[in-house]
Amino acid sequence: MKKMNIQSELVNFQKKINMRQKLEQREHEYLSPYAAFSDSSSGRDIYEEPCDIRPIYQRDRDRILHSKSFRRLKHKTQVFLAPEGDHYRTRLTHTLEVSQNARTIARALRLNEDLAEAIALGHDLGHTPFGHAGERALNHICPEGFEHHIQSIRIVELLENHGKGLNLTKEVRDGILNHQTKGCPSTLEGKIVRLSDKIAYINHDIDDAIRGHIITEEDIPNEYTDILGHSPRERLNTIIHDIVSHSEDTDEITMSPEIEEAMFEMRKYMFRSVYTNPVAKGEEQKAEAMLIHLFEYYIKNLELLPEEYLYMMESKGETATRVVCDYIAGMTDRYAVAKFTELSIPRSWSIY
């Protein structure tokens, strides 16, 4: 009886270890020949035994999802600084919308949905508090400069997991690094995320700007809305359908010239009307000044940095300016305000 139980456990174990291989085989049977197949990944910098259940990109997705940097996105600005209201986007909800767009397109094109999702979930991990205002401040004050897509890679390769990084695959890191407009991802899944990022923020930033009474739907030029649609739902539907219809069974992610031009012209409209609007952006100079003050304070008082950042200097040879930049970039909006208050405002004054 005991021998039969051992044999039964062995059979169950063999079934378990074959689950990932079955999923990988299913990819070859179903996905487009242009997809990034999980079992053809270029792998990780540090070799790890494969998971017995999850293909490699699923494993990367889960590591990002469980990271501290991902959780902090919920309290980081997307466009509007500290908005009053529960329905404005944060950096986290933006990330989830990018992921949803990318998964929809990848699934429709029979590309690797797991890879697209992992890239999308990780693409903005390096964003600062207070959105692009924070990015400008750190880029100005940090001698090495600061760009959020490079910081995202720094997080997954070095800063997460107590200085060990997440050891993600090369394909996921390539997609994260190249998600910005000037980037050129090496996989179609990465190219999907690059477009999905713009699709998401153009549409949800319009929605938030309307909610914040910065613009109205009627303010958007008809030359764009007549092509793309007159609501966020219509515009998303138009753009995503256009990408799928023009990219199916090809080795590129493309859009029709008409839709692409209308989308990027609408993006320019958003820069003119929202992203540089003095009402929407009136507090950004204060946010920039606050982060610059924090940077200068910690450079003079390195001993006040958390232990993990001191370790980066002492054991890994990181410069003080880079480590201070890492610390501030990782802050949420409210934590940055709290540290600024703690370090700069006398307690006897704070009661008034």
Short mmCIF file of C-alpha atoms in Angstrom, two decimals:
data_model
loop_
_atom_site.label_atom_id
_atom_site.label_comp_id
_atom_site.label_asym_id
_atom_site.label_seq_id
_atom_site.Cartn_x
_atom_site.Cartn_y
_atom_site.Cartn_z
CA MET A 1 0.00 0.00 0.00
CA LYS A 2 2.83 2.36 0.91
CA LYS A 3 4.59 1.52 -2.37
CA MET A 4 1.45 2.35 -4.37
CA ASN A 5 1.18 5.73 -2.62
CA ILE A 6 4.79 6.53 -3.51
CA GLN A 7 4.19 5.59 -7.14
CA SER A 8 1.03 7.71 -7.21
CA GLU A 9 2.93 10.70 -5.82
CA LEU A 10 5.65 10.18 -8.44
CA VAL A 11 3.11 10.14 -11.28
CA ASN A 12 1.50 13.31 -9.94
CA PHE A 13 4.92 14.96 -9.67
CA GLN A 14 5.78 14.04 -13.28
CA LYS A 15 2.49 15.51 -14.45
CA LYS A 16 3.27 18.65 -12.52
CA ILE A 17 6.73 19.18 -13.97
CA ASN A 18 5.36 18.68 -17.47
CA MET A 19 2.74 21.42 -17.11
CA ARG A 20 5.08 24.23 -18.18
CA GLN A 21 6.26 22.18 -21.15
CA LYS A 22 2.68 21.59 -22.19
CA LEU A 23 1.99 25.32 -22.08
CA GLU A 24 5.13 25.98 -24.13
CA GLN A 25 4.04 23.39 -26.68
CA ARG A 26 0.60 25.00 -26.84
CA GLU A 27 2.30 28.30 -27.74
CA HIS A 28 3.92 26.67 -30.78
CA GLU A 29 0.60 25.18 -31.83
CA TYR A 30 -1.43 28.37 -31.52
CA LEU A 31 0.71 31.51 -31.58
CA SER A 32 1.81 33.36 -34.69
CA PRO A 33 5.26 32.45 -36.06
CA TYR A 34 6.20 36.07 -35.28
CA ALA A 35 5.52 35.64 -31.56
CA ALA A 36 8.23 35.49 -28.89
CA PHE A 37 8.00 31.88 -27.70
CA SER A 38 8.64 31.26 -24.04
CA ASP A 39 10.98 28.33 -24.60
CA SER A 40 13.06 30.42 -27.05
CA SER A 41 13.78 33.21 -24.59
CA SER A 42 17.33 34.56 -24.41
CA GLY A 43 17.01 33.86 -20.70
CA ARG A 44 18.16 35.61 -17.56
CA ASP A 45 21.54 37.04 -16.61
CA ILE A 46 21.69 34.56 -13.74
CA TYR A 47 20.49 31.06 -14.64
CA GLU A 48 17.58 29.63 -12.68
CA GLU A 49 15.88 26.28 -12.93
CA PRO A 50 12.60 26.71 -14.90
CA CYS A 51 9.36 26.79 -12.95
CA ASP A 52 7.49 23.48 -13.19
CA ILE A 53 4.17 25.24 -13.84
CA ARG A 54 4.72 28.69 -15.36
CA PRO A 55 6.47 29.56 -18.63
CA ILE A 56 9.28 32.06 -18.25
CA TYR A 57 7.36 35.26 -19.06
CA GLN A 58 4.56 34.38 -16.66
CA ARG A 59 7.19 34.09 -13.97
CA ASP A 60 8.55 37.54 -14.86
CA ARG A 61 5.05 39.01 -14.71
CA ASP A 62 4.53 37.59 -11.23
CA ARG A 63 7.85 38.96 -9.98
CA ILE A 64 6.93 42.45 -11.15
CA LEU A 65 3.44 42.19 -9.71
CA HIS A 66 4.77 41.25 -6.27
CA SER A 67 7.52 43.88 -6.20
CA LYS A 68 7.52 46.85 -3.83
CA SER A 69 8.05 49.23 -6.72
CA PHE A 70 4.82 48.05 -8.35
CA ARG A 71 2.80 48.59 -5.18
CA ARG A 72 4.13 52.11 -4.79
CA LEU A 73 2.68 53.11 -8.16
CA LYS A 74 -0.75 53.45 -6.53
CA HIS A 75 0.39 56.63 -4.78
CA LYS A 76 2.34 58.19 -7.65
CA THR A 77 0.98 60.93 -9.90
CA GLN A 78 -0.09 60.22 -13.45
CA VAL A 79 -0.97 63.75 -14.67
CA PHE A 80 -2.82 65.63 -11.92
CA LEU A 81 -0.91 66.26 -8.69
CA ALA A 82 -2.85 65.21 -5.58
CA PRO A 83 -6.26 65.51 -7.26
CA GLU A 84 -9.37 65.78 -5.11
CA GLY A 85 -11.56 62.88 -6.16
CA ASP A 86 -11.41 59.11 -6.27
CA HIS A 87 -11.59 58.61 -10.01
CA TYR A 88 -8.47 60.28 -11.39
CA ARG A 89 -5.78 58.00 -12.73
CA THR A 90 -2.66 57.21 -10.76
CA ARG A 91 0.53 55.71 -12.15
CA LEU A 92 -0.81 52.29 -11.11
CA THR A 93 -4.16 52.56 -12.88
CA HIS A 94 -2.34 53.88 -15.95
CA THR A 95 -0.12 50.80 -15.86
CA LEU A 96 -3.14 48.51 -15.63
CA GLU A 97 -4.78 50.23 -18.60
CA VAL A 98 -1.60 49.84 -20.64
CA SER A 99 -1.53 46.17 -19.70
CA GLN A 100 -5.16 45.69 -20.72
CA ASN A 101 -4.59 47.34 -24.11
CA ALA A 102 -1.44 45.33 -24.72
CA ARG A 103 -3.06 42.03 -23.79
CA THR A 104 -6.03 42.70 -26.06
CA ILE A 105 -3.81 43.46 -29.05
CA ALA A 106 -1.38 40.60 -28.36
CA ARG A 107 -4.19 38.08 -28.01
CA ALA A 108 -5.88 39.25 -31.21
CA LEU A 109 -2.61 38.97 -33.14
CA ARG A 110 -1.77 35.59 -31.56
CA LEU A 111 1.40 36.99 -30.01
CA ASN A 112 2.73 36.19 -26.54
CA GLU A 113 0.25 37.77 -24.16
CA ASP A 114 2.36 36.87 -21.10
CA LEU A 115 5.37 38.76 -22.44
CA ALA A 116 3.27 41.79 -23.38
CA GLU A 117 1.70 41.83 -19.92
CA ALA A 118 5.03 41.55 -18.11
CA ILE A 119 6.52 44.44 -20.09
CA ALA A 120 3.41 46.57 -19.55
CA LEU A 121 3.32 45.97 -15.79
CA GLY A 122 7.00 46.89 -15.48
CA HIS A 123 7.29 49.77 -17.92
CA ASP A 124 6.74 52.61 -15.39
CA LEU A 125 8.33 51.17 -12.24
CA GLY A 126 11.01 53.86 -12.39
CA HIS A 127 8.67 56.83 -12.42
CA THR A 128 9.24 59.48 -9.78
CA PRO A 129 6.73 61.02 -7.40
CA PHE A 130 4.76 63.83 -9.04
CA GLY A 131 4.97 62.38 -12.54
CA HIS A 132 7.05 64.10 -15.19
CA ALA A 133 7.56 67.11 -12.91
CA GLY A 134 9.53 64.86 -10.58
CA GLU A 135 11.43 63.40 -13.51
CA ARG A 136 12.44 66.90 -14.66
CA ALA A 137 13.60 67.81 -11.15
CA LEU A 138 15.83 64.75 -10.76
CA ASN A 139 17.18 65.04 -14.29
CA HIS A 140 18.12 68.62 -13.48
CA ILE A 141 19.77 68.00 -10.12
CA CYS A 142 21.35 64.56 -10.55
CA PRO A 143 24.78 64.75 -12.27
CA GLU A 144 24.17 61.40 -14.01
CA GLY A 145 20.79 62.60 -15.27
CA PHE A 146 17.49 60.81 -14.84
CA GLU A 147 15.08 59.11 -17.27
CA HIS A 148 12.27 56.95 -15.94
CA HIS A 149 12.65 54.14 -18.48
CA ILE A 150 16.32 53.72 -17.53
CA GLN A 151 15.37 53.88 -13.85
CA SER A 152 12.80 51.11 -14.44
CA ILE A 153 15.61 48.87 -15.67
CA ARG A 154 17.78 49.86 -12.72
CA ILE A 155 14.98 48.82 -10.39
CA VAL A 156 14.46 45.37 -11.89
CA GLU A 157 18.17 44.67 -12.34
CA LEU A 158 19.56 46.09 -9.11
CA LEU A 159 17.32 47.87 -6.61
CA GLU A 160 14.52 45.38 -5.98
CA ASN A 161 14.90 42.33 -3.77
CA HIS A 162 17.46 43.90 -1.39
CA GLY A 163 19.94 44.77 -4.12
CA LYS A 164 19.63 41.50 -6.03
CA GLY A 165 17.11 42.67 -8.63
CA LEU A 166 14.35 40.52 -10.10
CA ASN A 167 16.53 38.67 -12.63
CA LEU A 168 14.02 39.17 -15.43
CA THR A 169 14.44 37.84 -18.94
CA LYS A 170 16.21 39.90 -21.58
CA GLU A 171 12.98 40.25 -23.61
CA VAL A 172 11.05 41.80 -20.73
CA ARG A 173 13.88 44.19 -19.88
CA ASP A 174 14.26 45.17 -23.53
CA GLY A 175 10.54 46.01 -23.72
CA ILE A 176 10.66 48.07 -20.52
CA LEU A 177 13.75 49.99 -21.65
CA ASN A 178 12.34 50.77 -25.09
CA HIS A 179 8.73 51.66 -24.27
CA GLN A 180 9.29 55.40 -24.80
CA THR A 181 8.50 57.09 -28.13
CA LYS A 182 12.08 56.98 -29.41
CA GLY A 183 12.55 53.35 -28.38
CA CYS A 184 12.73 50.36 -30.70
CA PRO A 185 11.82 47.12 -28.89
CA SER A 186 13.26 43.89 -30.29
CA THR A 187 9.98 41.93 -29.98
CA LEU A 188 6.53 42.56 -31.41
CA GLU A 189 5.18 42.27 -27.89
CA GLY A 190 7.45 45.13 -26.82
CA LYS A 191 6.25 47.20 -29.77
CA ILE A 192 2.66 46.56 -28.72
CA VAL A 193 3.39 47.92 -25.22
CA ARG A 194 5.15 50.95 -26.71
CA LEU A 195 1.96 51.83 -28.61
CA SER A 196 -0.37 50.75 -25.82
CA ASP A 197 1.28 53.21 -23.46
CA LYS A 198 0.42 56.11 -25.75
CA ILE A 199 -3.07 54.80 -26.48
CA ALA A 200 -3.75 54.58 -22.74
CA TYR A 201 -2.45 57.95 -21.62
CA ILE A 202 -3.90 59.93 -24.52
CA ASN A 203 -7.36 58.54 -23.86
CA HIS A 204 -7.41 58.44 -20.08
CA ASP A 205 -5.74 61.84 -19.77
CA ILE A 206 -8.53 63.29 -21.91
CA ASP A 207 -11.04 61.64 -19.59
CA ASP A 208 -9.31 63.05 -16.50
CA ALA A 209 -8.95 66.50 -18.05
CA ILE A 210 -12.67 66.57 -18.79
CA ARG A 211 -13.41 65.41 -15.23
CA GLY A 212 -11.17 68.18 -13.93
CA HIS A 213 -12.89 70.83 -16.09
CA ILE A 214 -9.67 71.56 -17.95
CA ILE A 215 -11.23 70.80 -21.34
CA THR A 216 -14.55 69.50 -22.65
CA GLU A 217 -15.15 66.83 -25.24
CA GLU A 218 -16.35 69.59 -27.57
CA ASP A 219 -13.00 71.39 -27.24
CA ILE A 220 -11.15 68.57 -28.97
CA PRO A 221 -10.77 69.46 -32.68
CA ASN A 222 -13.28 67.65 -34.89
CA GLU A 223 -10.53 66.79 -37.35
CA TYR A 224 -9.31 64.24 -34.78
CA THR A 225 -12.55 63.09 -33.18
CA ASP A 226 -14.31 62.58 -36.53
CA ILE A 227 -11.62 60.01 -37.32
CA LEU A 228 -10.97 58.46 -33.90
CA GLY A 229 -14.32 58.85 -32.16
CA HIS A 230 -16.15 61.19 -29.83
CA SER A 231 -15.60 59.35 -26.53
CA PRO A 232 -12.76 57.40 -24.87
CA ARG A 233 -14.57 54.15 -25.61
CA GLU A 234 -14.96 54.96 -29.31
CA ARG A 235 -11.36 56.10 -29.62
CA LEU A 236 -9.94 53.01 -27.95
CA ASN A 237 -12.09 50.80 -30.14
CA THR A 238 -11.00 52.60 -33.32
CA ILE A 239 -7.28 52.61 -32.56
CA ILE A 240 -7.03 49.02 -31.31
CA HIS A 241 -9.05 47.64 -34.22
CA ASP A 242 -6.85 49.58 -36.63
CA ILE A 243 -3.64 48.18 -35.13
CA VAL A 244 -4.96 44.61 -35.21
CA SER A 245 -6.24 44.82 -38.79
CA HIS A 246 -2.99 46.32 -40.11
CA SER A 247 -0.61 44.11 -38.10
CA GLU A 248 -2.23 40.69 -38.51
CA ASP A 249 0.09 38.08 -40.04
CA THR A 250 2.97 40.55 -40.39
CA ASP A 251 6.28 40.97 -38.61
CA GLU A 252 5.50 44.54 -37.58
CA ILE A 253 3.04 46.44 -35.38
CA THR A 254 1.55 49.14 -37.56
CA MET A 255 -1.38 51.51 -37.92
CA SER A 256 -3.07 53.04 -40.95
CA PRO A 257 -1.56 56.44 -41.84
CA GLU A 258 -4.88 58.20 -41.20
CA ILE A 259 -5.40 56.77 -37.70
CA GLU A 260 -1.74 57.17 -36.74
CA GLU A 261 -1.67 60.80 -37.80
CA ALA A 262 -4.93 61.58 -35.97
CA MET A 263 -3.70 59.90 -32.79
CA PHE A 264 -0.37 61.73 -32.71
CA GLU A 265 -2.00 65.04 -33.59
CA MET A 266 -4.37 64.49 -30.65
CA ARG A 267 -1.30 63.85 -28.51
CA LYS A 268 0.05 67.25 -29.59
CA TYR A 269 -3.29 68.79 -28.72
CA MET A 270 -3.03 67.30 -25.23
CA PHE A 271 0.42 68.81 -24.77
CA ARG A 272 -0.90 72.23 -25.77
CA SER A 273 -4.15 72.08 -23.80
CA VAL A 274 -3.52 69.85 -20.77
CA TYR A 275 0.11 68.87 -20.18
CA THR A 276 1.24 72.51 -20.18
CA ASN A 277 -2.03 73.99 -18.90
CA PRO A 278 -1.33 76.40 -15.97
CA VAL A 279 -4.48 75.27 -14.14
CA ALA A 280 -3.67 71.56 -14.39
CA LYS A 281 0.05 72.07 -13.79
CA GLY A 282 0.02 75.01 -11.39
CA GLU A 283 1.57 73.08 -8.49
CA GLU A 284 4.36 71.39 -10.45
CA GLN A 285 7.01 74.02 -9.72
CA LYS A 286 6.44 73.49 -6.00
CA ALA A 287 6.80 69.73 -6.45
CA GLU A 288 10.03 70.15 -8.42
CA ALA A 289 11.47 72.52 -5.81
CA MET A 290 10.56 70.06 -3.06
CA LEU A 291 12.37 67.12 -4.71
CA ILE A 292 15.42 69.26 -5.42
CA HIS A 293 15.45 70.31 -1.76
CA LEU A 294 15.22 66.66 -0.66
CA PHE A 295 18.09 65.72 -2.98
CA GLU A 296 20.33 68.48 -1.64
CA TYR A 297 19.44 67.62 1.97
CA TYR A 298 20.26 63.90 1.64
CA ILE A 299 23.51 64.60 -0.22
CA LYS A 300 24.61 66.56 2.86
CA ASN A 301 23.18 63.99 5.28
CA LEU A 302 23.85 60.58 3.74
CA GLU A 303 23.64 58.87 7.13
CA LEU A 304 19.87 59.50 7.10
CA LEU A 305 19.35 57.27 4.07
CA PRO A 306 17.79 53.84 4.71
CA GLU A 307 20.32 51.08 5.30
CA GLU A 308 19.73 49.41 1.94
CA TYR A 309 20.87 52.56 0.13
CA LEU A 310 23.96 52.91 2.29
CA TYR A 311 24.72 49.28 1.39
CA MET A 312 24.57 50.21 -2.30
CA MET A 313 27.35 52.74 -1.77
CA GLU A 314 29.48 50.68 0.58
CA SER A 315 29.25 47.27 -1.07
CA LYS A 316 28.40 47.95 -4.71
CA GLY A 317 30.33 51.14 -5.35
CA GLU A 318 27.34 53.27 -6.28
CA THR A 319 27.85 57.03 -6.12
CA ALA A 320 26.12 59.09 -3.46
CA THR A 321 24.28 61.16 -6.07
CA ARG A 322 22.97 58.03 -7.83
CA VAL A 323 21.79 56.44 -4.60
CA VAL A 324 20.07 59.59 -3.36
CA CYS A 325 18.35 59.83 -6.75
CA ASP A 326 17.25 56.18 -6.40
CA TYR A 327 15.78 56.86 -2.97
CA ILE A 328 13.83 59.94 -4.01
CA ALA A 329 12.65 58.40 -7.28
CA GLY A 330 11.19 55.49 -5.34
CA MET A 331 9.12 57.73 -3.07
CA THR A 332 5.37 58.07 -3.45
CA ASP A 333 3.89 61.57 -3.64
CA ARG A 334 2.69 61.50 -0.05
CA TYR A 335 5.93 60.02 1.32
CA ALA A 336 7.94 62.76 -0.41
CA VAL A 337 5.69 65.40 1.17
CA ALA A 338 6.00 63.71 4.56
CA LYS A 339 9.81 63.56 4.39
CA PHE A 340 10.00 67.17 3.22
CA THR A 341 7.78 68.22 6.13
CA GLU A 342 9.79 66.17 8.61
CA LEU A 343 13.15 67.47 7.44
CA SER A 344 12.33 71.08 6.60
CA ILE A 345 9.47 72.39 8.74
CA PRO A 346 10.03 72.97 12.47
CA ARG A 347 7.60 70.90 14.51
CA SER A 348 6.51 73.85 16.59
CA TRP A 349 5.23 75.48 13.39
CA SER A 350 3.47 72.46 11.98
CA ILE A 351 0.50 72.76 14.37
CA TYR A 352 -0.70 75.99 12.76
#
